[in-house]
Short mmCIF file of C-alpha atoms and ligand atoms in Angstrom, two decimals:
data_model
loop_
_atom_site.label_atom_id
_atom_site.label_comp_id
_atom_site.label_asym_id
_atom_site.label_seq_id
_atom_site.Cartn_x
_atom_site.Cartn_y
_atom_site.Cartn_z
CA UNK A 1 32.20 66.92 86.60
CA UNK A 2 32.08 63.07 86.43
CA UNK A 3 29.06 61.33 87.69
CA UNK A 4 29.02 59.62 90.92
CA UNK A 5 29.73 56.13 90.29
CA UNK A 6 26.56 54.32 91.34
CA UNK A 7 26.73 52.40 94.73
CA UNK A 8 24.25 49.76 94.16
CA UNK A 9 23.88 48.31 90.91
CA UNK A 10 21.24 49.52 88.00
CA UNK A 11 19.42 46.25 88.36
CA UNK A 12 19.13 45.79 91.93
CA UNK A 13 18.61 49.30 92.42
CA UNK A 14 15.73 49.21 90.39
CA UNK A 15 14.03 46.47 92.54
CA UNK A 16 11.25 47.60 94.94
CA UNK A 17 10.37 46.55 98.26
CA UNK A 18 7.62 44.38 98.89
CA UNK A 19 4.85 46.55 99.54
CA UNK A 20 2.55 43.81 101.20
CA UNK A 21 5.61 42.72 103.40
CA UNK A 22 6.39 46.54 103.77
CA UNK A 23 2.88 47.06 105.05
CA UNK A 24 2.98 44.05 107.24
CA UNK A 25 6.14 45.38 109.14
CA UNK A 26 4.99 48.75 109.79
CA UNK A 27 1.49 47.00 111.30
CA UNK A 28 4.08 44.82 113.30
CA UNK A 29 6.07 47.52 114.50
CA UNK A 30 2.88 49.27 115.93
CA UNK A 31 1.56 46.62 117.61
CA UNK A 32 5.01 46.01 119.48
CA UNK A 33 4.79 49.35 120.07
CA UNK A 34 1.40 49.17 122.17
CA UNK A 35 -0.62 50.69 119.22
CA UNK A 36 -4.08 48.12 118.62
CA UNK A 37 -3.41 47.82 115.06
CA UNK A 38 -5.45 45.26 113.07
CA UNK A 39 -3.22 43.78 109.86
CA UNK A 40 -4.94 42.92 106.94
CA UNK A 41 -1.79 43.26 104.98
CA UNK A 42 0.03 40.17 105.33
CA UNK A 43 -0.63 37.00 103.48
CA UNK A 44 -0.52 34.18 106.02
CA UNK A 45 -3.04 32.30 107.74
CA UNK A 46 -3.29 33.02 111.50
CA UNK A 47 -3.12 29.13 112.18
CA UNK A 48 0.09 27.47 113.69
CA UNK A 49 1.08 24.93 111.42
CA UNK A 50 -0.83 21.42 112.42
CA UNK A 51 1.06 19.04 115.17
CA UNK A 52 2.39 16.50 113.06
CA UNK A 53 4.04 18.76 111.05
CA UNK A 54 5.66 20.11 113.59
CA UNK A 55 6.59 16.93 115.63
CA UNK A 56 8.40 15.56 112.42
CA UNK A 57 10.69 18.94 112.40
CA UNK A 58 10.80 18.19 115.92
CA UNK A 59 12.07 14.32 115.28
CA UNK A 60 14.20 15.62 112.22
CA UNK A 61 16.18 17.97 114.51
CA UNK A 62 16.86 15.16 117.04
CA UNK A 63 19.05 13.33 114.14
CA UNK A 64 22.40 14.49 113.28
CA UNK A 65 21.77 12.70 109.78
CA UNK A 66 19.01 15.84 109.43
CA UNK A 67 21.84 18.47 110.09
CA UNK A 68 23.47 18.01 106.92
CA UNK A 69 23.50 19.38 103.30
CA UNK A 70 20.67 17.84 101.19
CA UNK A 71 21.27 17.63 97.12
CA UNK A 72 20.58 21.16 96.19
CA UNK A 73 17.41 20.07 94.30
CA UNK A 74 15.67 18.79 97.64
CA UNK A 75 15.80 15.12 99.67
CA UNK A 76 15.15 12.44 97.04
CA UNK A 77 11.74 11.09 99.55
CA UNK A 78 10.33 14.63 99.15
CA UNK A 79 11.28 15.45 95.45
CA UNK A 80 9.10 11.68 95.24
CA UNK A 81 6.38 12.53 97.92
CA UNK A 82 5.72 16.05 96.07
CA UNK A 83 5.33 14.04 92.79
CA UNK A 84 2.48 11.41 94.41
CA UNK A 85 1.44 14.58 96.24
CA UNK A 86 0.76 16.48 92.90
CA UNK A 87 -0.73 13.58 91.24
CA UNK A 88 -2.99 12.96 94.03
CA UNK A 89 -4.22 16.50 94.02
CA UNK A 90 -4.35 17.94 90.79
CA UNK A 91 -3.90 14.67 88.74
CA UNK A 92 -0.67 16.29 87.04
CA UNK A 93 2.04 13.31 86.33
CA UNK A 94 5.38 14.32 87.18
CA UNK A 95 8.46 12.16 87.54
CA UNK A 96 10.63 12.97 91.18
CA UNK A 97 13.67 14.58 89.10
CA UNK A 98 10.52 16.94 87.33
CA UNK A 99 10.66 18.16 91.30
CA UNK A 100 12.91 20.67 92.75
CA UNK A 101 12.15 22.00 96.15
CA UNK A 102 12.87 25.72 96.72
CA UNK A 103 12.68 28.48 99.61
CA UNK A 104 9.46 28.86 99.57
CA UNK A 105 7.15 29.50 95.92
CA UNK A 106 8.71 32.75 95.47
CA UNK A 107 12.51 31.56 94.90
CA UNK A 108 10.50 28.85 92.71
CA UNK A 109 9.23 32.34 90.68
CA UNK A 110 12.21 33.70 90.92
CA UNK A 111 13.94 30.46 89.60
CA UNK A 112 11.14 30.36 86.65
CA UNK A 113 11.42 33.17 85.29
CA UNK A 114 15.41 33.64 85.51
CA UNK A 115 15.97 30.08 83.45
CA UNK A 116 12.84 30.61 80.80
CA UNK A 117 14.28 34.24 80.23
CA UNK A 118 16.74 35.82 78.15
CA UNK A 119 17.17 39.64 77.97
CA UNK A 120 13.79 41.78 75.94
CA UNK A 121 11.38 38.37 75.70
CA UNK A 122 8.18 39.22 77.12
CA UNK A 123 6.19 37.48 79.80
CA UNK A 124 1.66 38.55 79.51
CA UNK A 125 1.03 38.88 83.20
CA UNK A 126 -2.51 39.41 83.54
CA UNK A 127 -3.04 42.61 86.51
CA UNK A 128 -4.05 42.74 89.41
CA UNK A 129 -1.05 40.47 89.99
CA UNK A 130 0.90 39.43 92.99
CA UNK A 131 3.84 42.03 93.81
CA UNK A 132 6.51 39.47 93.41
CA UNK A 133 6.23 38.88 89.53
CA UNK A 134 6.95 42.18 88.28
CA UNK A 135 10.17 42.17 90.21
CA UNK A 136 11.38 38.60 89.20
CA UNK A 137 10.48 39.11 85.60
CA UNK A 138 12.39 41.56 85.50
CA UNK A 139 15.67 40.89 87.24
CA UNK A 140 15.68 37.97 84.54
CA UNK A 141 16.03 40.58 81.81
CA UNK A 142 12.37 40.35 80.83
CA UNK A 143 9.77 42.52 79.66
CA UNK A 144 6.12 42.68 81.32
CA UNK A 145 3.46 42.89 79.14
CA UNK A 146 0.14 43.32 81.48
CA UNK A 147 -3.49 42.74 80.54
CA UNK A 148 -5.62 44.36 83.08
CA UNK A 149 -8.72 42.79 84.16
CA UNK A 150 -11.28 44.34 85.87
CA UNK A 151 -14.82 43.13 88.47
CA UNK A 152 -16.70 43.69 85.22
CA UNK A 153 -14.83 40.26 83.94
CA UNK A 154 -14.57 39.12 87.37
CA UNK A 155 -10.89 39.67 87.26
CA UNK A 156 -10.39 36.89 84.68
CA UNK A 157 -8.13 37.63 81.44
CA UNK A 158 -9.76 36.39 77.99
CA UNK A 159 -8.16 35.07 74.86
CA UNK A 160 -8.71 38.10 73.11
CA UNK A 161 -7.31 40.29 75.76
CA UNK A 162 -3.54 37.61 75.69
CA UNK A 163 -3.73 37.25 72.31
CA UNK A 164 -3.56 41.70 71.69
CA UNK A 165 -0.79 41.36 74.34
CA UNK A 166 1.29 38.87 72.28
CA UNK A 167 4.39 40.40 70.02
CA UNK A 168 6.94 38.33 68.28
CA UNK A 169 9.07 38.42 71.33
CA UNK A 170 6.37 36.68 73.93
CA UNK A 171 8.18 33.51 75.52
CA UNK A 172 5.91 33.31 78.74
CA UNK A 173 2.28 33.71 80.02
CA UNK A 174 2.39 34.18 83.35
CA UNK A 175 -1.52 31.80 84.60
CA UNK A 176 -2.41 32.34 88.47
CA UNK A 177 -5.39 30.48 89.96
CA UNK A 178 -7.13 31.17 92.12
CA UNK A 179 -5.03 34.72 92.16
CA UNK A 180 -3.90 36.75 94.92
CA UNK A 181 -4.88 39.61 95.22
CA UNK A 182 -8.18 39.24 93.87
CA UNK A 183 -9.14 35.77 95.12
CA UNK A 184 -10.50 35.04 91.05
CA UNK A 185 -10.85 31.62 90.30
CA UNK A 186 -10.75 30.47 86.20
CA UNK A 187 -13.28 27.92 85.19
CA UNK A 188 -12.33 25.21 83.51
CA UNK A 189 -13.33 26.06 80.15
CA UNK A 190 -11.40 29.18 80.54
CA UNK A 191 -8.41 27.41 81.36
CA UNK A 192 -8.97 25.23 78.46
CA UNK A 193 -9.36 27.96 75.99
CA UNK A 194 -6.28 30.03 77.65
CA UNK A 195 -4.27 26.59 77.66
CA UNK A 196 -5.10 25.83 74.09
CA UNK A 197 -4.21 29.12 72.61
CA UNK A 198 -0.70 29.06 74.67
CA UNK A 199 -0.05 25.94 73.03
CA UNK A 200 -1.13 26.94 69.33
CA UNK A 201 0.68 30.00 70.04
CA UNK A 202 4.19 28.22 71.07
CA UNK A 203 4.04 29.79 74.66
CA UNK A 204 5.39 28.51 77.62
CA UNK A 205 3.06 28.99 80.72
CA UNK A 206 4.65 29.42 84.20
CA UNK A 207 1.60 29.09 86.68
CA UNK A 208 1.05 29.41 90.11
CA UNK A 209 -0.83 27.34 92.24
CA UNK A 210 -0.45 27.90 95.51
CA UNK A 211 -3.62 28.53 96.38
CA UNK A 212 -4.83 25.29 95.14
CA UNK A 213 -6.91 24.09 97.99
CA UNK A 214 -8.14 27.39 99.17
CA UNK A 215 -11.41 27.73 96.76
CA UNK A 216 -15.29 28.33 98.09
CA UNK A 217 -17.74 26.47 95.93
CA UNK A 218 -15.29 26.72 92.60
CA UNK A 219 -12.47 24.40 91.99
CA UNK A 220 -9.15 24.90 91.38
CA UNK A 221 -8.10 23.29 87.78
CA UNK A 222 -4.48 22.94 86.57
CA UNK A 223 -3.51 23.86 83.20
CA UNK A 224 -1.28 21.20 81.89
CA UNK A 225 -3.91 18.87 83.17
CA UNK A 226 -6.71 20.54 81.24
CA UNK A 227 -4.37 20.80 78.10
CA UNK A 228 -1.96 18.22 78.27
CA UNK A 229 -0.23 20.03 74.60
CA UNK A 230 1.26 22.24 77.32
CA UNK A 231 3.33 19.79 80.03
CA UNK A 232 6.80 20.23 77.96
CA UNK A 233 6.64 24.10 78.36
CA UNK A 234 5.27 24.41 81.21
CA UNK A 235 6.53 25.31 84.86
CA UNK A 236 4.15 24.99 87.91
CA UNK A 237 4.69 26.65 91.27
CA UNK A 238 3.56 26.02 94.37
CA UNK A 239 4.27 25.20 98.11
CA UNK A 240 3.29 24.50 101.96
CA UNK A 241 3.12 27.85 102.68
CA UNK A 242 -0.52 28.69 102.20
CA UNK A 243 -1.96 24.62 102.77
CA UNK A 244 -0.37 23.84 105.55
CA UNK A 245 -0.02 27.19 107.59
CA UNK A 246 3.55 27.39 106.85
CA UNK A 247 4.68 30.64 105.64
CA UNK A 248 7.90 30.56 107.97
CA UNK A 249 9.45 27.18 106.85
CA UNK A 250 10.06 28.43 103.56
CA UNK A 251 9.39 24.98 101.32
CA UNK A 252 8.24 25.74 98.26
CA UNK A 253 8.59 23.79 94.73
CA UNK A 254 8.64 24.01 90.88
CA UNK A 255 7.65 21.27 88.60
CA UNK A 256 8.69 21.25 85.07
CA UNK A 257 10.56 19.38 82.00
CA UNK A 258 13.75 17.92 83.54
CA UNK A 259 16.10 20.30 81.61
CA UNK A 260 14.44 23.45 82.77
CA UNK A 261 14.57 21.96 86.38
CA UNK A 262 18.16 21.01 85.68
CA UNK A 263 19.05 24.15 85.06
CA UNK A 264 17.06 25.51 87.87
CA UNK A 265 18.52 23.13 90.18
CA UNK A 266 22.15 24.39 88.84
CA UNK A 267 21.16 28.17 89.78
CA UNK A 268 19.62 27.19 93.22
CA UNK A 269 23.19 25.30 93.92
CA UNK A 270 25.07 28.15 93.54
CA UNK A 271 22.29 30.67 95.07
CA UNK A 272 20.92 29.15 97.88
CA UNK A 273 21.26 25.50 98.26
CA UNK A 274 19.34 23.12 99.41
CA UNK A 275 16.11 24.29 101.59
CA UNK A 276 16.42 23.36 105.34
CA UNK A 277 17.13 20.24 106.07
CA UNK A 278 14.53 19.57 109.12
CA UNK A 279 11.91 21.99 106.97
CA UNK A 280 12.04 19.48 104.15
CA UNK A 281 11.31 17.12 106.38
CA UNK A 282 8.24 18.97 107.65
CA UNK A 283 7.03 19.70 103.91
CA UNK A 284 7.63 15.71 103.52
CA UNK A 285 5.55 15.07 106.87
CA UNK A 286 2.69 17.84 105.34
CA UNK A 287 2.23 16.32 102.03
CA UNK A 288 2.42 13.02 102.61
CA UNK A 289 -0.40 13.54 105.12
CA UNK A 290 -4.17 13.65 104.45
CA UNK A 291 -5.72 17.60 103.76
CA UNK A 292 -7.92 17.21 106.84
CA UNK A 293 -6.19 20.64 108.39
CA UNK A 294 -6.59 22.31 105.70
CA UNK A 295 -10.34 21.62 105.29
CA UNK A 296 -10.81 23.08 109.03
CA UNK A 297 -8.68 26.18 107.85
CA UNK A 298 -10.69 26.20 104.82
CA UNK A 299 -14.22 26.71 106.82
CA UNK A 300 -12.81 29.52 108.43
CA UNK A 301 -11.60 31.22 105.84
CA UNK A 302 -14.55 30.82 104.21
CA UNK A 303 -16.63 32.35 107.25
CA UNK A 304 -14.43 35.56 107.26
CA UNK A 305 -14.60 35.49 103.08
CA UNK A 306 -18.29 36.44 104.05
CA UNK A 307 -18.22 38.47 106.82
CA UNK A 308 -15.34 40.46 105.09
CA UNK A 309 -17.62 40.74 101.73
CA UNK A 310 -20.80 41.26 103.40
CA UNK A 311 -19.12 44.48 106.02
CA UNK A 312 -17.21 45.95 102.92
CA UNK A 313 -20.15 46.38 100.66
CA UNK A 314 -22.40 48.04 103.95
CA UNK A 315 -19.51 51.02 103.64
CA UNK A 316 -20.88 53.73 101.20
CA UNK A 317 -18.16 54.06 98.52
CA UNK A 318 -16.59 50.56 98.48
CA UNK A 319 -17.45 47.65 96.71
CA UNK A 320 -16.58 44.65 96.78
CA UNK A 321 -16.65 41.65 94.61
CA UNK A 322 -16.78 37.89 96.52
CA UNK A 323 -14.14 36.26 95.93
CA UNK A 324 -14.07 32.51 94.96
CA UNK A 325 -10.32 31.67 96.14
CA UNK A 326 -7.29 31.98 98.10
CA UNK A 327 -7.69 34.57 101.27
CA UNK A 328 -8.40 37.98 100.32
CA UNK A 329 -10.75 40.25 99.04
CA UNK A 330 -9.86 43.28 96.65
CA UNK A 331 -12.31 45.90 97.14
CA UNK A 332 -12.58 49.42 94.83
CA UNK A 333 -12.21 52.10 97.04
CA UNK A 334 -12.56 54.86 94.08
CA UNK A 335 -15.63 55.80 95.46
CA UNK A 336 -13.63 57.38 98.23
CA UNK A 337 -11.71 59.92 96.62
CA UNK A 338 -12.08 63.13 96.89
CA UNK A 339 -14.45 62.96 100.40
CA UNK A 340 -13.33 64.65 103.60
CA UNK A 341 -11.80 61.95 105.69
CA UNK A 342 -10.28 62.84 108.65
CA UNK A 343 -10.01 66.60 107.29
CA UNK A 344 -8.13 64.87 104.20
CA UNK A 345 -9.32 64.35 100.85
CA UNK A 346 -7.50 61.47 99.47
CA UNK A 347 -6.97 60.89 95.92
CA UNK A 348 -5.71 57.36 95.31
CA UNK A 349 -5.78 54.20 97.23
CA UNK A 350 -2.33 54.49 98.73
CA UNK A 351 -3.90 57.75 100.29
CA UNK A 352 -6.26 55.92 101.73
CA UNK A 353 -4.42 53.14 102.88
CA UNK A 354 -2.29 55.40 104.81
CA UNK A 355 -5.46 57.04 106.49
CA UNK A 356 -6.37 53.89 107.37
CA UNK A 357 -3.10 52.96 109.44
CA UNK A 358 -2.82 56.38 110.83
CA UNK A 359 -5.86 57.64 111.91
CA UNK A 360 -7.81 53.76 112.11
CA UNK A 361 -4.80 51.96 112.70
CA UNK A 362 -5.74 49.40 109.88
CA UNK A 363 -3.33 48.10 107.97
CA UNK A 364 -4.28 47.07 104.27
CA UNK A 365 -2.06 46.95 101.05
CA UNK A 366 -3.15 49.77 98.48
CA UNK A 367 -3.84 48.54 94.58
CA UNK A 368 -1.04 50.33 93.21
CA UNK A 369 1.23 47.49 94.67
CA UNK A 370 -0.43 45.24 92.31
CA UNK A 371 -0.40 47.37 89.03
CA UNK A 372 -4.48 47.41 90.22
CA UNK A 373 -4.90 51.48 91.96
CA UNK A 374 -8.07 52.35 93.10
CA UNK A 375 -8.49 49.56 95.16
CA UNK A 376 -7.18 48.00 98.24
CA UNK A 377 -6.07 44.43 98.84
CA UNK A 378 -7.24 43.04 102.54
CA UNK A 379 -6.31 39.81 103.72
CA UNK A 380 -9.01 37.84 105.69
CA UNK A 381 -6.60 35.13 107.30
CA UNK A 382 -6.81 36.52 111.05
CA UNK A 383 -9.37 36.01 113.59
CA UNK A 384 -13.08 36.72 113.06
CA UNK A 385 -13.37 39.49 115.84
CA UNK A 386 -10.13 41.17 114.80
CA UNK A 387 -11.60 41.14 111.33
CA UNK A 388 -14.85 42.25 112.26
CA UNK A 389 -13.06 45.00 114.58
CA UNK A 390 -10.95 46.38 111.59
CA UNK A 391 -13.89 46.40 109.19
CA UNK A 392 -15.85 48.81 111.63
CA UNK A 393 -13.01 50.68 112.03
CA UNK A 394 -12.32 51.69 108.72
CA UNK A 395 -16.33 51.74 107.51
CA UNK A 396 -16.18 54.50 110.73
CA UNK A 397 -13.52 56.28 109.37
CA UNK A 398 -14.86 56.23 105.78
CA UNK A 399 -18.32 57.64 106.95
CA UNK A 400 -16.87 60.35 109.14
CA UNK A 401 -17.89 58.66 112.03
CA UNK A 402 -14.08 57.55 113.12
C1 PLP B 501 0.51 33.90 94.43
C2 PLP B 501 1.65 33.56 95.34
N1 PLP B 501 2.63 32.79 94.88
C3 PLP B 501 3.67 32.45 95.64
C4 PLP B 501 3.77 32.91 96.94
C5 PLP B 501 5.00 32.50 97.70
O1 PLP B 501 4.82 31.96 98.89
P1 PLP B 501 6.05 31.38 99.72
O2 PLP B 501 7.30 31.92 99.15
O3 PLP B 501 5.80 31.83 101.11
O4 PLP B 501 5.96 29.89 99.56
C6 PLP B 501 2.78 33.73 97.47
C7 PLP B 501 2.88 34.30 98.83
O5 PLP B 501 2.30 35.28 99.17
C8 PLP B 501 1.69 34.06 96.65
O6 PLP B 501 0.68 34.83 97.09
#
């Protein structure tokens, strides 16, 4: 008999959902439900975005002129405000037409990886690594090539470790700082010495920096500012989501060499378009403002960072490194295996992440989403007493108390 043509296609088939949003829906769906479940899944700060990002939406919508297309590659006064932004924050010298504003940082990865790409070159993605990459590497044709980092290095990748990842057919490093999910930040000699050897080794470096302004004590350095060699083959990604509380707008950006962006901004025209109109003109209200809202957010986050730290490493069988960046921690939860929870003995962290909804109603997002299993990522951008609440919760569960 003739197989079954296939319904969906072999390369969208083989994508995955998002496990973090995945988790975050099911913890919605309980809570409108009536079930108290406390989310650490989902990667947003509880914050609403600050007023006078808002009341420029607000003003935007008012004017018809706002309704409109924009060029595909974003508003020319935010293309030029992301540029002083950038240079202002980072000290990275980009040109406006170096800018093209995107839904959000992830169509930026997407856009990244699908115009750097061509079918079997390899990308070195150091793991534990954000859920998206995987996915948008490959849909691009390209091949992953992870170096796993552990607590014992702090969750930072080395030379050595890139360099025995590199074959003849590496195009890309793939440089995230400070990372989710571990919340690692790379010193700057690190980033030198990883920057340096990309160069020497012809690489191009796509790297993330989203969580720029979201670091405790470290700071956040930017590679093709550390080694300028780099800023020709280079892409950086980032966005408003994460600085400015604004994970629904969906503004996000890429900065490279004009031809990649070129040819980025020729796929986004015949993807997506322009972003929204009136949320360009938000992102243009947020970073043309000062960061004052984002050093308020920062203080709490940095609060919880402790709390969350201090709580997980009181529960017998987790432990927890403190993380220097971005909002979450990334506990090991190996200890755990193989005890009697709940009459269960679980043998992996997505076991125990599904404990942890269903008999704690806690939601977290198990390690094996990140290519990282045996550990579990929590994020610590909600409120202090629904943290602290959760944190009992599962430290009750894990004792045999819950
Ligand atoms: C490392 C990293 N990059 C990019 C993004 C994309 O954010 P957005 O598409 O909401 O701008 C996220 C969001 O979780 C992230 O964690």
């Amino acid at each position: 008999m003739e197989p079954m043509p296939s319904r969906v296609s072999a390369r969208v088939s083989a994508i995955s959902e998002s496990a973090t949003l995945a988790v975050d829906a099911k913890a919605k769906a309980l809570k409108a439900a009536g079930r108290p479940v406390i989310g650490f899944g989902a990667g947003e700060p509880d914050f609403p975005t600050p007023g006078y990002i808002v009341e420029a939406a607000q003003r935007a919508c008012e004017q018809p002129r706002f309704h409109k297309y924009t060029p595909a590659a974003g508003l020319p006064e935010l293309r030029e405000a992301i540029a002083a932004k950038t240079a202002r924050d980072s000290g990275y010298q980009v040109e406006p037409g170096q800018v093209l504003v995107t839904n959000g940082g992830k169509q930026a990865v997407y856009e990244a990886f699908a115009t750097l790409l061509d079918p079997g070159d390899e990308v070195i993605v150091p793991a534990p690594y954000w859920t998206t990459y995987p996915e948008a590497i490959a849909l691009a044709g390209g091949v992953m090539r992870t170096v796993v980092t552990d607590e014992a290095s702090g969750y930072l990748a080395s030379v050595e470790d890139l360099e025995a990842a590199r074959t003849a057919a590496t195009k890309v490093l793939l440089f995230v700082s400070p990372s989710n999910p571990t919340g690692a930040v790379y010193p700057p000699d690190r980033v030198a010495a990883i920057g340096e050897w990309a160069a020497q080794a012809g690489l191009w470096v796509v790297t993330d920096e989203i969580y720029e302004h979201l670091v405790y004590g470290a700071e956040h350095h930017s590679l093709p500012v550390v080694v300028p060699d780099l800023t020709d083959t280079c892409i950086v990604v980032n966005g408003v989501a994460k600085t400015y509380a604004m994970t629904g707008w969906r503004v996000g950006w890429m900065l490279g060499p004009n031809d990649v962006v070129a040819a980025a901004s020729n796929l986004q025209s015949h993807t997506t378009s322009n972003v929204a109109n009136v949320s360009q003109r938000a992102a243009l209200a947020a970073v043309s403002g000062d960061l004052s809202a984002v050093a308020g957010m920062r203080a709490a986050f940095d609060r919880r960072r402790l709390i969350m730290h201090r709580m997980l490493n009181e529960i017998d069988g987790v432990e927890c490194l403190l993380p220097e960046g971005a909002f979450y921690v990334f506990p090991s939860v190996e200890g755990l295996f193989g005890r009697d929870i709940g009459g269960h003995r679980p043998a992996s962290s997505a076991d125990l992440a599904e404990l942890a909804i269903d008999l704690a109603q806690v939601a977290v997002v198990p390690g094996e989403a990140f290519g990282a299993p045996g550990y579990f990522r929590m994020s610590y951008a909600l409120g202090d007493d629904e943290l602290v609440e959760g944190v009992s919760r599962l430290a009750d569960l894990f004792s045999g108390a819950g």
